[in-house]
Amino acid sequence: MSERSPATGDLTTDVSPAEIFGDSDLPAWRNRALLVFDRVPIPAAVCRTDGTVLLANPAMAAEWRTTPGRLRGRDVLELFHPRSVEQVERIVEAVRHGHRSRYPVLVHWPGPDGLQRYGELTADTVSDTPEAPLWLLVLLRVLGTQDTPEEPPRSPTEKVTDRERTVLALAAGGATTAQIARAVGLTTDGVSYHLTQLSRRWGVANRTALVARAYVLGVLDAGVWPPKARDL
């Protein structure tokens, strides 16, 4: 499909809708819908259920002073940081059960002027048919800008929540995803979400490396068995 750069308005070549959605014979109405999507003034994106951006409109890309194509493959929750993990877990649970509804998430992100912006992401679970896989249609409502510059990045350990520390300790002890879920009162998808977010945050590829990184960062106590999170 063709995209317009928010900075120049020039058309830039990107992949076709068929390549994104896996449909080699998209009807004309869907192509027209995608053209409208490009022109909607509200920041919008289409994501996989794991949060990976498949399609973003120029208004969404403008929040990052980039082009829509450059947002493809990014994690929407790394672009826009949720203020409540519980809100994200609610979406994970809804997708797991195939629920089709709208879910708001309060988020914040660094603006181009260095000030912290805040707003609300609305995630709608959508699909072509009731039997088809779900996608997330994400809309951003910008609510305002804080009066102070964004705080300097925190250390990796400062970003680890109590629940994430518990999940890490259980994973280090060899517990399966299902066992961790029962121990902390989450679904298996909820546990996978926490482990995936930590892996992306720390730049590791698998659970073994994630546990090793947790010990190196001092999140887990190296002198205790069974594994236990350190008091930070």
mmCIF file of N, CA and C in Angstrom, residues 37-147:
data_model
loop_
_atom_site.group_PDB
_atom_site.id
_atom_site.type_symbol
_atom_site.label_atom_id
_atom_site.label_comp_id
_atom_site.label_asym_id
_atom_site.label_seq_id
_atom_site.Cartn_x
_atom_site.Cartn_y
_atom_site.Cartn_z
ATOM 1 N N PHE A 37 -8.424 4.798 6.536
ATOM 2 C CA PHE A 37 -7.586 4.614 7.727
ATOM 3 C C PHE A 37 -6.382 5.552 7.688
ATOM 4 N N ASP A 38 -5.765 5.688 6.503
ATOM 5 C CA ASP A 38 -4.615 6.573 6.353
ATOM 6 C C ASP A 38 -4.957 8.035 6.616
ATOM 7 N N ARG A 39 -6.203 8.398 6.355
ATOM 8 C CA ARG A 39 -6.587 9.812 6.431
ATOM 9 C C ARG A 39 -7.300 10.188 7.723
ATOM 10 N N VAL A 40 -7.546 9.213 8.591
ATOM 11 C CA VAL A 40 -8.181 9.503 9.874
ATOM 12 C C VAL A 40 -7.244 10.360 10.720
ATOM 13 N N PRO A 41 -7.714 11.486 11.267
ATOM 14 C CA PRO A 41 -6.828 12.355 12.058
ATOM 15 C C PRO A 41 -6.481 11.801 13.428
ATOM 16 N N ILE A 42 -7.218 10.786 13.889
ATOM 17 C CA ILE A 42 -6.939 10.183 15.193
ATOM 18 C C ILE A 42 -5.801 9.182 15.046
ATOM 19 N N PRO A 43 -4.777 9.205 15.911
ATOM 20 C CA PRO A 43 -3.720 8.200 15.848
ATOM 21 C C PRO A 43 -4.297 6.800 15.985
ATOM 22 N N ALA A 44 -3.994 5.932 15.028
ATOM 23 C CA ALA A 44 -4.581 4.591 15.006
ATOM 24 C C ALA A 44 -3.567 3.583 14.496
ATOM 25 N N ALA A 45 -3.723 2.330 14.943
ATOM 26 C CA ALA A 45 -2.857 1.242 14.494
ATOM 27 C C ALA A 45 -3.625 -0.063 14.551
ATOM 28 N N VAL A 46 -3.232 -0.991 13.693
ATOM 29 C CA VAL A 46 -3.739 -2.357 13.744
ATOM 30 C C VAL A 46 -2.597 -3.230 14.246
ATOM 31 N N CYS A 47 -2.875 -4.041 15.270
ATOM 32 C CA CYS A 47 -1.825 -4.833 15.911
ATOM 33 C C CYS A 47 -2.237 -6.300 15.990
ATOM 34 N N ARG A 48 -1.225 -7.160 16.080
ATOM 35 C CA ARG A 48 -1.497 -8.537 16.464
ATOM 36 C C ARG A 48 -1.919 -8.542 17.932
ATOM 37 N N THR A 49 -2.441 -9.674 18.391
ATOM 38 C CA THR A 49 -2.892 -9.747 19.774
ATOM 39 C C THR A 49 -1.739 -9.681 20.771
ATOM 40 N N ASP A 50 -0.487 -9.871 20.312
ATOM 41 C CA ASP A 50 0.651 -9.714 21.220
ATOM 42 C C ASP A 50 1.162 -8.281 21.263
ATOM 43 N N GLY A 51 0.480 -7.370 20.551
ATOM 44 C CA GLY A 51 0.858 -5.960 20.581
ATOM 45 C C GLY A 51 1.764 -5.527 19.449
ATOM 46 N N THR A 52 2.167 -6.429 18.553
ATOM 47 C CA THR A 52 3.043 -6.067 17.441
ATOM 48 C C THR A 52 2.277 -5.229 16.421
ATOM 49 N N VAL A 53 2.812 -4.068 16.084
ATOM 50 C CA VAL A 53 2.156 -3.165 15.139
ATOM 51 C C VAL A 53 2.274 -3.720 13.719
ATOM 52 N N LEU A 54 1.139 -3.879 13.049
ATOM 53 C CA LEU A 54 1.111 -4.302 11.649
ATOM 54 C C LEU A 54 0.916 -3.121 10.708
ATOM 55 N N LEU A 55 0.136 -2.159 11.167
ATOM 56 C CA LEU A 55 -0.265 -1.042 10.321
ATOM 57 C C LEU A 55 -0.489 0.164 11.218
ATOM 58 N N ALA A 56 0.058 1.303 10.832
ATOM 59 C CA ALA A 56 -0.159 2.536 11.593
ATOM 60 C C ALA A 56 -0.494 3.652 10.619
ATOM 61 N N ASN A 57 -1.349 4.574 11.041
ATOM 62 C CA ASN A 57 -1.662 5.682 10.154
ATOM 63 C C ASN A 57 -0.709 6.854 10.415
ATOM 64 N N PRO A 58 -0.677 7.842 9.529
ATOM 65 C CA PRO A 58 0.250 8.960 9.700
ATOM 66 C C PRO A 58 0.084 9.707 11.023
ATOM 67 N N ALA A 59 -1.152 9.791 11.520
ATOM 68 C CA ALA A 59 -1.370 10.492 12.794
ATOM 69 C C ALA A 59 -0.672 9.771 13.938
ATOM 70 N N MET A 60 -0.680 8.431 13.920
ATOM 71 C CA MET A 60 0.037 7.670 14.946
ATOM 72 C C MET A 60 1.550 7.850 14.791
ATOM 73 N N ALA A 61 2.016 7.786 13.555
ATOM 74 C CA ALA A 61 3.449 7.941 13.310
ATOM 75 C C ALA A 61 3.943 9.329 13.708
ATOM 76 N N ALA A 62 3.073 10.339 13.564
ATOM 77 C CA ALA A 62 3.467 11.706 13.907
ATOM 78 C C ALA A 62 3.793 11.862 15.383
ATOM 79 N N GLU A 63 3.193 11.011 16.236
ATOM 80 C CA GLU A 63 3.511 11.066 17.667
ATOM 81 C C GLU A 63 4.970 10.722 17.916
ATOM 82 N N TRP A 64 5.617 10.062 16.943
ATOM 83 C CA TRP A 64 7.025 9.680 17.071
ATOM 84 C C TRP A 64 7.893 10.325 15.999
ATOM 85 N N ARG A 65 7.333 11.325 15.281
ATOM 86 C CA ARG A 65 8.047 12.024 14.218
ATOM 87 C C ARG A 65 8.697 11.044 13.240
ATOM 88 N N THR A 66 7.896 10.122 12.770
ATOM 89 C CA THR A 66 8.399 9.123 11.839
ATOM 90 C C THR A 66 7.327 8.831 10.809
ATOM 91 N N THR A 67 7.538 7.828 9.987
ATOM 92 C CA THR A 67 6.568 7.420 8.982
ATOM 93 C C THR A 67 5.867 6.151 9.438
ATOM 94 N N PRO A 68 4.665 5.880 8.947
ATOM 95 C CA PRO A 68 3.942 4.689 9.387
ATOM 96 C C PRO A 68 4.712 3.397 9.202
ATOM 97 N N GLY A 69 5.425 3.266 8.090
ATOM 98 C CA GLY A 69 6.165 2.031 7.840
ATOM 99 C C GLY A 69 7.218 1.735 8.889
ATOM 100 N N ARG A 70 7.768 2.764 9.509
ATOM 101 C CA ARG A 70 8.811 2.564 10.521
ATOM 102 C C ARG A 70 8.260 2.083 11.855
ATOM 103 N N LEU A 71 6.945 2.135 12.028
ATOM 104 C CA LEU A 71 6.346 1.616 13.258
ATOM 105 C C LEU A 71 5.994 0.134 13.141
ATOM 106 N N ARG A 72 5.993 -0.387 11.932
ATOM 107 C CA ARG A 72 5.678 -1.803 11.752
ATOM 108 C C ARG A 72 6.692 -2.673 12.483
ATOM 109 N N GLY A 73 6.180 -3.680 13.216
ATOM 110 C CA GLY A 73 7.042 -4.583 13.961
ATOM 111 C C GLY A 73 7.369 -4.119 15.361
ATOM 112 N N ARG A 74 7.037 -2.875 15.700
ATOM 113 C CA ARG A 74 7.276 -2.369 17.057
ATOM 114 C C ARG A 74 6.189 -2.889 17.991
ATOM 115 N N ASP A 75 6.499 -2.937 19.278
ATOM 116 C CA ASP A 75 5.523 -3.340 20.299
ATOM 117 C C ASP A 75 4.802 -2.090 20.777
ATOM 118 N N VAL A 76 3.484 -2.069 20.639
ATOM 119 C CA VAL A 76 2.726 -0.873 20.988
ATOM 120 C C VAL A 76 2.897 -0.501 22.456
ATOM 121 N N LEU A 77 3.131 -1.502 23.344
ATOM 122 C CA LEU A 77 3.290 -1.205 24.766
ATOM 123 C C LEU A 77 4.714 -0.791 25.120
ATOM 124 N N GLU A 78 5.642 -0.863 24.158
ATOM 125 C CA GLU A 78 6.951 -0.263 24.355
ATOM 126 C C GLU A 78 6.961 1.168 23.833
ATOM 127 N N LEU A 79 6.087 1.449 22.871
ATOM 128 C CA LEU A 79 5.935 2.821 22.391
ATOM 129 C C LEU A 79 5.162 3.664 23.398
ATOM 130 N N PHE A 80 4.061 3.099 23.895
ATOM 131 C CA PHE A 80 3.196 3.800 24.839
ATOM 132 C C PHE A 80 3.140 2.988 26.129
ATOM 133 N N HIS A 81 3.718 3.510 27.188
ATOM 134 C CA HIS A 81 3.903 2.745 28.419
ATOM 135 C C HIS A 81 2.620 2.744 29.256
ATOM 136 N N PRO A 82 2.076 1.577 29.558
ATOM 137 C CA PRO A 82 0.839 1.513 30.354
ATOM 138 C C PRO A 82 1.099 1.903 31.803
ATOM 139 N N ARG A 83 0.147 2.599 32.395
ATOM 140 C CA ARG A 83 0.261 2.979 33.802
ATOM 141 C C ARG A 83 -0.194 1.858 34.728
ATOM 142 N N SER A 84 -0.943 0.902 34.195
ATOM 143 C CA SER A 84 -1.460 -0.193 35.014
ATOM 144 C C SER A 84 -1.308 -1.507 34.265
ATOM 145 N N VAL A 85 -0.527 -2.433 34.832
ATOM 146 C CA VAL A 85 -0.371 -3.747 34.226
ATOM 147 C C VAL A 85 -1.706 -4.487 34.216
ATOM 148 N N GLU A 86 -2.544 -4.246 35.233
ATOM 149 C CA GLU A 86 -3.826 -4.936 35.326
ATOM 150 C C GLU A 86 -4.705 -4.639 34.112
ATOM 151 N N GLN A 87 -4.634 -3.408 33.595
ATOM 152 C CA GLN A 87 -5.432 -3.071 32.417
ATOM 153 C C GLN A 87 -4.989 -3.892 31.214
ATOM 154 N N VAL A 88 -3.691 -4.097 31.082
ATOM 155 C CA VAL A 88 -3.170 -4.900 29.973
ATOM 156 C C VAL A 88 -3.563 -6.362 30.149
ATOM 157 N N GLU A 89 -3.484 -6.856 31.386
ATOM 158 C CA GLU A 89 -3.851 -8.248 31.639
ATOM 159 C C GLU A 89 -5.317 -8.502 31.290
ATOM 160 N N ARG A 90 -6.152 -7.499 31.467
ATOM 161 C CA ARG A 90 -7.573 -7.639 31.131
ATOM 162 C C ARG A 90 -7.747 -7.870 29.627
ATOM 163 N N ILE A 91 -6.936 -7.173 28.821
ATOM 164 C CA ILE A 91 -6.990 -7.367 27.376
ATOM 165 C C ILE A 91 -6.483 -8.755 27.008
ATOM 166 N N VAL A 92 -5.379 -9.175 27.635
ATOM 167 C CA VAL A 92 -4.819 -10.506 27.372
ATOM 168 C C VAL A 92 -5.858 -11.583 27.657
ATOM 169 N N GLU A 93 -6.550 -11.430 28.777
ATOM 170 C CA GLU A 93 -7.564 -12.406 29.171
ATOM 171 C C GLU A 93 -8.739 -12.391 28.190
ATOM 172 N N ALA A 94 -9.130 -11.203 27.741
ATOM 173 C CA ALA A 94 -10.245 -11.097 26.803
ATOM 174 C C ALA A 94 -9.904 -11.765 25.474
ATOM 175 N N VAL A 95 -8.701 -11.527 24.983
ATOM 176 C CA VAL A 95 -8.281 -12.136 23.720
ATOM 177 C C VAL A 95 -8.221 -13.649 23.859
ATOM 178 N N ARG A 96 -7.730 -14.114 25.008
ATOM 179 C CA ARG A 96 -7.631 -15.554 25.247
ATOM 180 C C ARG A 96 -8.997 -16.235 25.141
ATOM 181 N N HIS A 97 -10.033 -15.557 25.609
ATOM 182 C CA HIS A 97 -11.373 -16.140 25.592
ATOM 183 C C HIS A 97 -12.171 -15.739 24.345
ATOM 184 N N GLY A 98 -11.529 -15.002 23.440
ATOM 185 C CA GLY A 98 -12.213 -14.624 22.209
ATOM 186 C C GLY A 98 -13.266 -13.561 22.383
ATOM 187 N N HIS A 99 -13.185 -12.766 23.446
ATOM 188 C CA HIS A 99 -14.174 -11.716 23.671
ATOM 189 C C HIS A 99 -13.940 -10.551 22.723
ATOM 190 N N ARG A 100 -15.004 -10.013 22.192
ATOM 191 C CA ARG A 100 -14.924 -8.858 21.296
ATOM 192 C C ARG A 100 -15.508 -7.653 22.012
ATOM 193 N N SER A 101 -14.622 -6.769 22.426
ATOM 194 C CA SER A 101 -15.071 -5.601 23.171
ATOM 195 C C SER A 101 -13.999 -4.522 23.077
ATOM 196 N N ARG A 102 -14.207 -3.433 23.789
ATOM 197 C CA ARG A 102 -13.278 -2.290 23.780
ATOM 198 C C ARG A 102 -12.671 -2.146 25.167
ATOM 199 N N TYR A 103 -11.335 -1.959 25.195
ATOM 200 C CA TYR A 103 -10.624 -1.913 26.469
ATOM 201 C C TYR A 103 -9.703 -0.693 26.502
ATOM 202 N N PRO A 104 -9.899 0.218 27.461
ATOM 203 C CA PRO A 104 -9.033 1.398 27.563
ATOM 204 C C PRO A 104 -7.807 1.118 28.428
ATOM 205 N N VAL A 105 -6.684 1.722 28.057
ATOM 206 C CA VAL A 105 -5.441 1.607 28.823
ATOM 207 C C VAL A 105 -4.837 3.003 28.934
ATOM 208 N N LEU A 106 -4.610 3.473 30.150
ATOM 209 C CA LEU A 106 -3.944 4.760 30.349
ATOM 210 C C LEU A 106 -2.446 4.594 30.081
ATOM 211 N N VAL A 107 -1.884 5.498 29.281
ATOM 212 C CA VAL A 107 -0.484 5.363 28.862
ATOM 213 C C VAL A 107 0.225 6.708 28.954
ATOM 214 N N HIS A 108 1.560 6.630 28.913
ATOM 215 C CA HIS A 108 2.382 7.843 28.805
ATOM 216 C C HIS A 108 3.547 7.537 27.883
ATOM 217 N N TRP A 109 4.122 8.589 27.302
ATOM 218 C CA TRP A 109 5.232 8.405 26.369
ATOM 219 C C TRP A 109 5.982 9.732 26.229
ATOM 220 N N PRO A 110 7.252 9.701 25.833
ATOM 221 C CA PRO A 110 8.015 10.938 25.682
ATOM 222 C C PRO A 110 7.632 11.664 24.410
ATOM 223 N N GLY A 111 7.255 12.925 24.544
ATOM 224 C CA GLY A 111 6.912 13.714 23.371
ATOM 225 C C GLY A 111 8.149 14.214 22.652
ATOM 226 N N PRO A 112 8.007 14.704 21.425
ATOM 227 C CA PRO A 112 9.157 15.189 20.665
ATOM 228 C C PRO A 112 9.829 16.406 21.279
ATOM 229 N N ASP A 113 9.110 17.106 22.170
ATOM 230 C CA ASP A 113 9.687 18.285 22.829
ATOM 231 C C ASP A 113 10.382 17.931 24.140
ATOM 232 N N GLY A 114 10.480 16.616 24.450
ATOM 233 C CA GLY A 114 11.141 16.196 25.679
ATOM 234 C C GLY A 114 10.224 16.154 26.878
ATOM 235 N N LEU A 115 8.976 16.609 26.709
ATOM 236 C CA LEU A 115 8.015 16.562 27.801
ATOM 237 C C LEU A 115 7.217 15.265 27.748
ATOM 238 N N GLN A 116 6.775 14.833 28.910
ATOM 239 C CA GLN A 116 6.017 13.590 29.006
ATOM 240 C C GLN A 116 4.564 13.832 28.590
ATOM 241 N N ARG A 117 4.106 13.077 27.602
ATOM 242 C CA ARG A 117 2.712 13.158 27.168
ATOM 243 C C ARG A 117 1.933 12.008 27.803
ATOM 244 N N TYR A 118 0.656 12.194 27.989
ATOM 245 C CA TYR A 118 -0.166 11.129 28.549
ATOM 246 C C TYR A 118 -1.501 11.092 27.810
ATOM 247 N N GLY A 119 -2.109 9.912 27.829
ATOM 248 C CA GLY A 119 -3.363 9.759 27.119
ATOM 249 C C GLY A 119 -3.973 8.396 27.375
ATOM 250 N N GLU A 120 -4.868 8.002 26.481
ATOM 251 C CA GLU A 120 -5.584 6.737 26.634
ATOM 252 C C GLU A 120 -5.542 5.973 25.319
ATOM 253 N N LEU A 121 -5.042 4.738 25.402
ATOM 254 C CA LEU A 121 -5.127 3.817 24.271
ATOM 255 C C LEU A 121 -6.417 3.018 24.410
ATOM 256 N N THR A 122 -7.170 2.927 23.335
ATOM 257 C CA THR A 122 -8.355 2.088 23.320
ATOM 258 C C THR A 122 -8.106 0.931 22.372
ATOM 259 N N ALA A 123 -8.174 -0.286 22.892
ATOM 260 C CA ALA A 123 -7.941 -1.485 22.087
ATOM 261 C C ALA A 123 -9.273 -2.175 21.826
ATOM 262 N N ASP A 124 -9.655 -2.264 20.557
ATOM 263 C CA ASP A 124 -10.860 -2.996 20.155
ATOM 264 C C ASP A 124 -10.438 -4.328 19.543
ATOM 265 N N THR A 125 -10.980 -5.424 20.043
ATOM 266 C CA THR A 125 -10.714 -6.723 19.434
ATOM 267 C C THR A 125 -11.644 -6.886 18.238
ATOM 268 N N VAL A 126 -11.058 -7.104 17.053
ATOM 269 C CA VAL A 126 -11.840 -7.164 15.821
ATOM 270 C C VAL A 126 -11.371 -8.344 14.975
ATOM 271 N N SER A 127 -12.228 -8.777 14.051
ATOM 272 C CA SER A 127 -11.878 -9.809 13.083
ATOM 273 C C SER A 127 -12.872 -9.752 11.934
ATOM 274 N N ASP A 128 -12.527 -10.409 10.832
ATOM 275 C CA ASP A 128 -13.406 -10.399 9.665
ATOM 276 C C ASP A 128 -14.712 -11.144 9.926
ATOM 277 N N THR A 129 -14.609 -12.283 10.620
ATOM 278 C CA THR A 129 -15.783 -13.111 10.918
ATOM 279 C C THR A 129 -15.679 -13.580 12.357
ATOM 280 N N PRO A 130 -16.780 -14.078 12.944
ATOM 281 C CA PRO A 130 -16.723 -14.559 14.328
ATOM 282 C C PRO A 130 -15.709 -15.681 14.531
ATOM 283 N N GLU A 131 -15.417 -16.447 13.458
ATOM 284 C CA GLU A 131 -14.483 -17.559 13.601
ATOM 285 C C GLU A 131 -13.043 -17.165 13.309
ATOM 286 N N ALA A 132 -12.834 -16.010 12.705
ATOM 287 C CA ALA A 132 -11.487 -15.601 12.286
ATOM 288 C C ALA A 132 -10.646 -15.175 13.484
ATOM 289 N N PRO A 133 -9.310 -15.234 13.367
ATOM 290 C CA PRO A 133 -8.432 -14.781 14.457
ATOM 291 C C PRO A 133 -8.671 -13.307 14.776
ATOM 292 N N LEU A 134 -8.445 -12.949 16.036
ATOM 293 C CA LEU A 134 -8.647 -11.572 16.474
ATOM 294 C C LEU A 134 -7.432 -10.706 16.152
ATOM 295 N N TRP A 135 -7.704 -9.433 15.864
ATOM 296 C CA TRP A 135 -6.683 -8.397 15.765
ATOM 297 C C TRP A 135 -7.029 -7.335 16.798
ATOM 298 N N LEU A 136 -6.147 -6.413 17.001
ATOM 299 C CA LEU A 136 -6.419 -5.281 17.883
ATOM 300 C C LEU A 136 -6.404 -3.995 17.065
ATOM 301 N N LEU A 137 -7.493 -3.269 17.102
ATOM 302 C CA LEU A 137 -7.544 -1.932 16.526
ATOM 303 C C LEU A 137 -7.288 -0.955 17.661
ATOM 304 N N VAL A 138 -6.168 -0.276 17.608
ATOM 305 C CA VAL A 138 -5.725 0.579 18.704
ATOM 306 C C VAL A 138 -5.869 2.042 18.299
ATOM 307 N N LEU A 139 -6.582 2.803 19.117
ATOM 308 C CA LEU A 139 -6.759 4.238 18.907
ATOM 309 C C LEU A 139 -6.134 4.982 20.087
ATOM 310 N N LEU A 140 -5.483 6.096 19.809
ATOM 311 C CA LEU A 140 -4.830 6.891 20.851
ATOM 312 C C LEU A 140 -5.553 8.216 21.018
ATOM 313 N N ARG A 141 -5.913 8.514 22.262
ATOM 314 C CA ARG A 141 -6.490 9.822 22.590
ATOM 315 C C ARG A 141 -5.495 10.568 23.466
ATOM 316 N N VAL A 142 -4.902 11.628 22.931
ATOM 317 C CA VAL A 142 -3.917 12.410 23.669
ATOM 318 C C VAL A 142 -4.663 13.310 24.649
ATOM 319 N N LEU A 143 -4.327 13.177 25.937
ATOM 320 C CA LEU A 143 -5.033 13.945 26.972
ATOM 321 C C LEU A 143 -4.270 15.193 27.404
ATOM 322 N N GLY A 144 -2.953 15.178 27.282
ATOM 323 C CA GLY A 144 -2.197 16.358 27.689
ATOM 324 C C GLY A 144 -0.708 16.095 27.788
ATOM 325 N N THR A 145 -0.014 17.105 28.258
ATOM 326 C CA THR A 145 1.438 17.053 28.424
ATOM 327 C C THR A 145 1.790 17.532 29.821
ATOM 328 N N GLN A 146 2.672 16.817 30.487
ATOM 329 C CA GLN A 146 3.119 17.242 31.800
ATOM 330 C C GLN A 146 4.010 18.474 31.660
ATOM 331 N N ASP A 147 4.101 19.233 32.740
ATOM 332 C CA ASP A 147 4.861 20.487 32.700
ATOM 333 C C ASP A 147 6.354 20.291 32.909
#
